[in-house]
């Protein structure tokens, strides 16, 4: 780390708070990151929005998920009705929520409140060819970049819904990092042992279709519309000076794509939690990320990001509102 | 675990929510614990109060802390002024805060808003004799029991302030569990290597003063007024059907005393975080407790308990507000 005047002033401000130096651990690091991203010693961390991107995956046809593909569509309606875990957690922690159709199978929704950015009615199966065209991939990234930069939120979080998207995230993560599929492929929403073996076999064969790929090609060949759009949204949010709260396994695959395409995106990212989905720890490692929470979540939708939001608020409040030793008349170490 | 009709109905309610079974991990366990303590499938988890108990420790005279003993008193005034970490976090997460003088050195405070339950002006040094008399210990427990049961909070958290109280907690934890002092003695607010060696030596000698002790005797011999009062408060809160959010190393030593005296207290306890203070993991183990957070905190004051509060709110909201598969028209596993 480079010692700049800003970094020194920031560390000094944290150290003069009425507490033993370093005693707030990860909260101190988080406060420093927030201040650095916002380029101020008095950062604002009061408002947050979660955007959930939904899309379907051609690879679902290969029987790689415990749930049927129509659940993507049903869950979009559940989000709009306010009944999903993400809705409940968002209300509980005071985060705004919006839902984007990035490419759900079937006809466009006729539903109030849904943001339509459909690229197509689901991706093609990457078992036999590219999931999407280069043009579709670029369109998804661009739509995401615009969505990530709009509004006036202090932090933004991104969630996803897409049956079979742990398969997509594993294949994409494998192509982006070279980490073995054995490590990256997990049970998703609840595959049994034979389902897991089948998922592994499908993905091994699909991965063997191609050799080394550029990040952009990997995203088009093995990505999903919600993953590509989320990667773009992370880029757009980071470029506009916002903190990006990264959710679980699928969001981390999107984060990896975003960072491989634009490395400067990494500095804005706060990793919210370590998922119970096998493979998440390895993807986090590829981003040198140490998540805040470890609660055995494996739901997606941005649920882990939502549960981390209060920690970001508290970290900024520490920097802004806690008294210094001088202000409080408290003695330092003897 | 015994399968009761209530436990079955509770598990069924959690499993029918629109998510893969088990996919909310620790949040599902937390929701089940809250519902079980409140004896209802629709628990209420909207309000929480943090009580901070402050007291001084005779053992501080032996040079076992990096900070001078007058800091206890100064920090009480900082809490009353709203400038400490606990104040800032409490405001950030929407928790009420009150401060109790359980036995700070010097004259009684003349300060607005402080709750006076002073047992004495600090404990005696347990290096040479009991920290407090049996009568003082009983009085501290009883004052705590009353404070833990008052008000109408859905959950209560307890924090502490007392220079040298990691030494006290280590000695008490050792006597209650038999865990070696080498494991339990840590750097507290920031001792260096030689300070840590000295603290170990002081505590080894002090522990050798006595043999096996009953929990009540251990608390009187090696406890602190804030620790005994906190143990009582945990008992009082649990007995009145409330969730008790346990903070870090010192609070866990108090929890251990509370449970050894009244085992039924354990069921109400939610362990908020694993502290960076050396002996905390061992004390958690003695209570078979798996904390929610691991953020390298080592400040006390209830700061870890405060940061866990949003998880309790979210867990209860999941149980109360999330749609079931039927309600939302979402298909289950294929």
XYZ file of C-alpha atoms in Angstrom, chain A residues 30-270:
241
model
C -14.212 -1.130 5.902
C -14.368 2.500 7.040
C -11.013 3.128 5.370
C -12.183 1.547 2.114
C -15.406 3.566 2.075
C -13.541 6.812 2.750
C -10.989 5.994 0.047
C -13.646 5.206 -2.571
C -15.580 8.380 -1.722
C -12.316 10.395 -1.451
C -13.332 12.032 1.837
C -12.659 11.642 5.572
C -16.398 12.134 6.169
C -18.001 9.561 3.872
C -21.741 9.218 3.475
C -23.237 5.766 3.892
C -26.959 6.226 4.441
C -28.665 4.872 1.335
C -28.342 1.642 -0.576
C -30.178 0.032 -3.469
C -30.291 -3.632 -4.436
C -30.871 -4.434 -8.102
C -31.860 -8.031 -8.838
C -31.102 -9.218 -12.367
C -33.107 -12.222 -13.587
C -32.424 -14.404 -16.622
C -32.708 -17.962 -17.848
C -29.971 -20.338 -18.895
C -29.948 -22.754 -21.826
C -27.756 -25.083 -19.772
C -30.785 -25.754 -17.535
C -31.998 -28.084 -20.321
C -29.141 -30.420 -19.397
C -30.678 -31.145 -15.987
C -28.091 -29.354 -13.859
C -30.481 -27.820 -11.288
C -32.708 -29.224 -8.534
C -35.452 -26.731 -9.475
C -37.348 -26.470 -12.806
C -36.507 -23.538 -15.094
C -39.957 -21.932 -14.782
C -39.015 -20.942 -11.226
C -36.973 -18.020 -12.589
C -40.151 -16.446 -13.937
C -42.173 -17.317 -10.834
C -39.553 -15.782 -8.575
C -39.550 -12.541 -10.582
C -43.243 -12.254 -9.752
C -42.462 -13.117 -6.117
C -39.903 -10.250 -6.022
C -42.481 -7.880 -7.500
C -45.011 -9.063 -4.906
C -42.562 -8.441 -2.076
C -42.529 -12.017 -0.756
C -39.020 -13.280 -1.461
C -36.146 -13.403 1.026
C -34.495 -10.441 -0.706
C -37.638 -8.319 -0.257
C -37.949 -9.230 3.401
C -34.276 -8.584 4.167
C -34.282 -5.336 2.143
C -37.190 -3.985 4.176
C -35.572 -5.178 7.384
C -32.266 -3.361 6.766
C -33.698 -0.333 4.927
C -32.436 -0.980 1.401
C -34.341 -0.053 -1.768
C -34.993 -2.909 -4.228
C -35.643 -3.069 -7.948
C -35.899 -5.975 -10.378
C -34.529 -6.175 -13.914
C -35.518 -8.710 -16.565
C -32.172 -9.350 -18.253
C -33.492 -12.255 -20.300
C -36.073 -14.552 -18.746
C -37.464 -17.386 -20.931
C -40.877 -16.981 -22.543
C -42.723 -13.815 -23.510
C -41.849 -10.431 -21.969
C -43.558 -9.869 -18.631
C -46.524 -7.593 -18.451
C -45.869 -6.675 -14.850
C -45.929 -3.340 -13.096
C -42.587 -2.224 -11.680
C -40.283 -4.574 -13.580
C -37.415 -2.974 -15.503
C -37.186 -4.499 -18.975
C -33.649 -4.914 -20.290
C -34.256 -8.287 -21.965
C -31.415 -9.363 -24.205
C -33.245 -12.523 -25.335
C -35.585 -15.177 -23.901
C -32.765 -16.965 -22.088
C -29.283 -17.918 -23.284
C -28.481 -20.835 -25.578
C -27.073 -23.944 -23.951
C -23.297 -23.575 -23.693
C -23.051 -27.366 -23.772
C -23.059 -27.195 -27.561
C -22.144 -23.610 -28.483
C -21.804 -20.061 -27.127
C -24.389 -19.009 -24.548
C -24.761 -15.675 -26.302
C -23.338 -13.731 -29.240
C -20.602 -11.149 -28.730
C -23.150 -8.467 -29.540
C -25.564 -9.760 -26.884
C -22.759 -9.848 -24.359
C -21.744 -6.267 -25.157
C -25.393 -5.158 -24.952
C -25.812 -6.802 -21.533
C -22.628 -5.174 -20.216
C -23.687 -1.779 -21.515
C -27.211 -2.008 -20.090
C -25.641 -2.926 -16.766
C -23.165 -0.053 -16.865
C -26.022 2.428 -17.251
C -28.105 0.820 -14.500
C -25.103 0.708 -12.144
C -24.471 4.425 -12.503
C -27.995 5.801 -12.183
C -29.758 7.059 -9.058
C -27.907 8.660 -6.119
C -27.141 5.815 -3.752
C -24.190 5.750 -1.351
C -23.772 2.044 -2.018
C -25.286 -0.407 -4.449
C -25.753 -4.151 -4.230
C -26.589 -6.606 -6.965
C -28.471 -9.852 -6.743
C -29.548 -12.459 -9.253
C -32.186 -15.029 -10.046
C -31.688 -17.642 -12.737
C -32.281 -21.367 -12.471
C -29.028 -23.217 -13.316
C -26.850 -20.157 -12.821
C -24.480 -21.898 -10.392
C -23.588 -24.087 -13.409
C -23.015 -20.967 -15.490
C -20.973 -19.279 -12.747
C -18.812 -22.389 -12.316
C -18.084 -22.660 -16.057
C -17.388 -18.941 -16.346
C -15.221 -18.917 -13.215
C -13.260 -21.871 -14.575
C -12.582 -20.141 -17.873
C -11.643 -16.840 -16.203
C -9.271 -18.317 -13.594
C -8.252 -21.820 -14.632
C -9.495 -23.174 -11.279
C -10.597 -26.818 -11.711
C -14.301 -27.492 -12.213
C -14.085 -30.111 -9.427
C -13.541 -27.225 -7.034
C -16.033 -24.824 -8.589
C -19.053 -27.082 -9.207
C -21.397 -27.451 -6.246
C -24.933 -28.488 -5.345
C -26.599 -25.173 -6.184
C -30.155 -25.150 -4.896
C -29.812 -28.703 -3.585
C -28.618 -31.394 -6.021
C -28.078 -34.851 -4.571
C -24.894 -36.857 -5.158
C -25.897 -38.193 -8.573
C -27.192 -34.784 -9.651
C -23.866 -33.279 -8.677
C -21.928 -35.900 -10.679
C -24.098 -35.237 -13.721
C -23.617 -31.459 -13.385
C -19.840 -31.970 -13.202
C -19.856 -34.194 -16.306
C -21.975 -31.708 -18.286
C -19.681 -28.836 -17.363
C -16.455 -30.758 -18.041
C -17.710 -31.520 -21.547
C -18.914 -27.972 -22.112
C -15.611 -26.504 -20.931
C -13.697 -28.801 -23.292
C -15.457 -27.137 -26.276
C -13.032 -24.201 -26.073
C -9.435 -23.449 -25.102
C -8.130 -20.309 -23.429
C -10.478 -17.384 -23.837
C -10.257 -13.646 -23.296
C -12.506 -12.398 -20.467
C -14.993 -10.997 -22.983
C -15.084 -14.269 -24.935
C -15.440 -16.312 -21.727
C -18.426 -14.195 -20.724
C -20.114 -14.637 -24.121
C -19.333 -18.371 -24.373
C -20.239 -19.405 -20.793
C -22.007 -16.450 -19.176
C -25.621 -15.571 -18.516
C -27.499 -12.406 -19.295
C -27.987 -11.566 -15.609
C -24.302 -12.251 -14.915
C -23.058 -10.091 -17.794
C -25.481 -7.299 -16.872
C -24.422 -7.497 -13.229
C -20.757 -7.320 -14.266
C -21.560 -4.174 -16.249
C -23.511 -2.718 -13.341
C -20.539 -3.257 -11.025
C -18.332 -1.432 -13.511
C -20.801 1.430 -13.868
C -21.248 1.808 -10.125
C -17.514 1.697 -9.414
C -16.797 4.218 -12.169
C -19.295 6.605 -10.592
C -17.515 6.439 -7.228
C -19.881 4.103 -5.438
C -19.272 1.213 -3.122
C -20.372 -2.080 -4.701
C -21.568 -4.763 -2.270
C -20.877 -8.161 -3.812
C -23.207 -11.024 -2.885
C -22.453 -14.766 -3.200
C -21.156 -17.288 -5.729
C -22.869 -15.991 -8.875
C -22.270 -12.337 -8.004
C -18.615 -13.135 -7.367
C -18.334 -14.748 -10.823
C -19.792 -11.508 -12.225
C -17.339 -9.497 -10.100
C -14.480 -11.555 -11.498
C -15.621 -10.845 -15.072
C -16.009 -7.142 -14.249
C -12.507 -6.945 -12.768
C -10.839 -8.940 -15.543
C -12.396 -6.548 -18.063
C -11.736 -3.396 -15.966
C -9.297 -3.975 -13.076
C -10.066 -0.562 -11.513
C -13.509 -1.926 -10.566
C -11.987 -4.033 -7.772
C -11.284 -1.122 -5.380
C -14.995 -0.322 -4.997
C -15.984 -3.856 -4.061
C -16.984 -4.963 -0.570
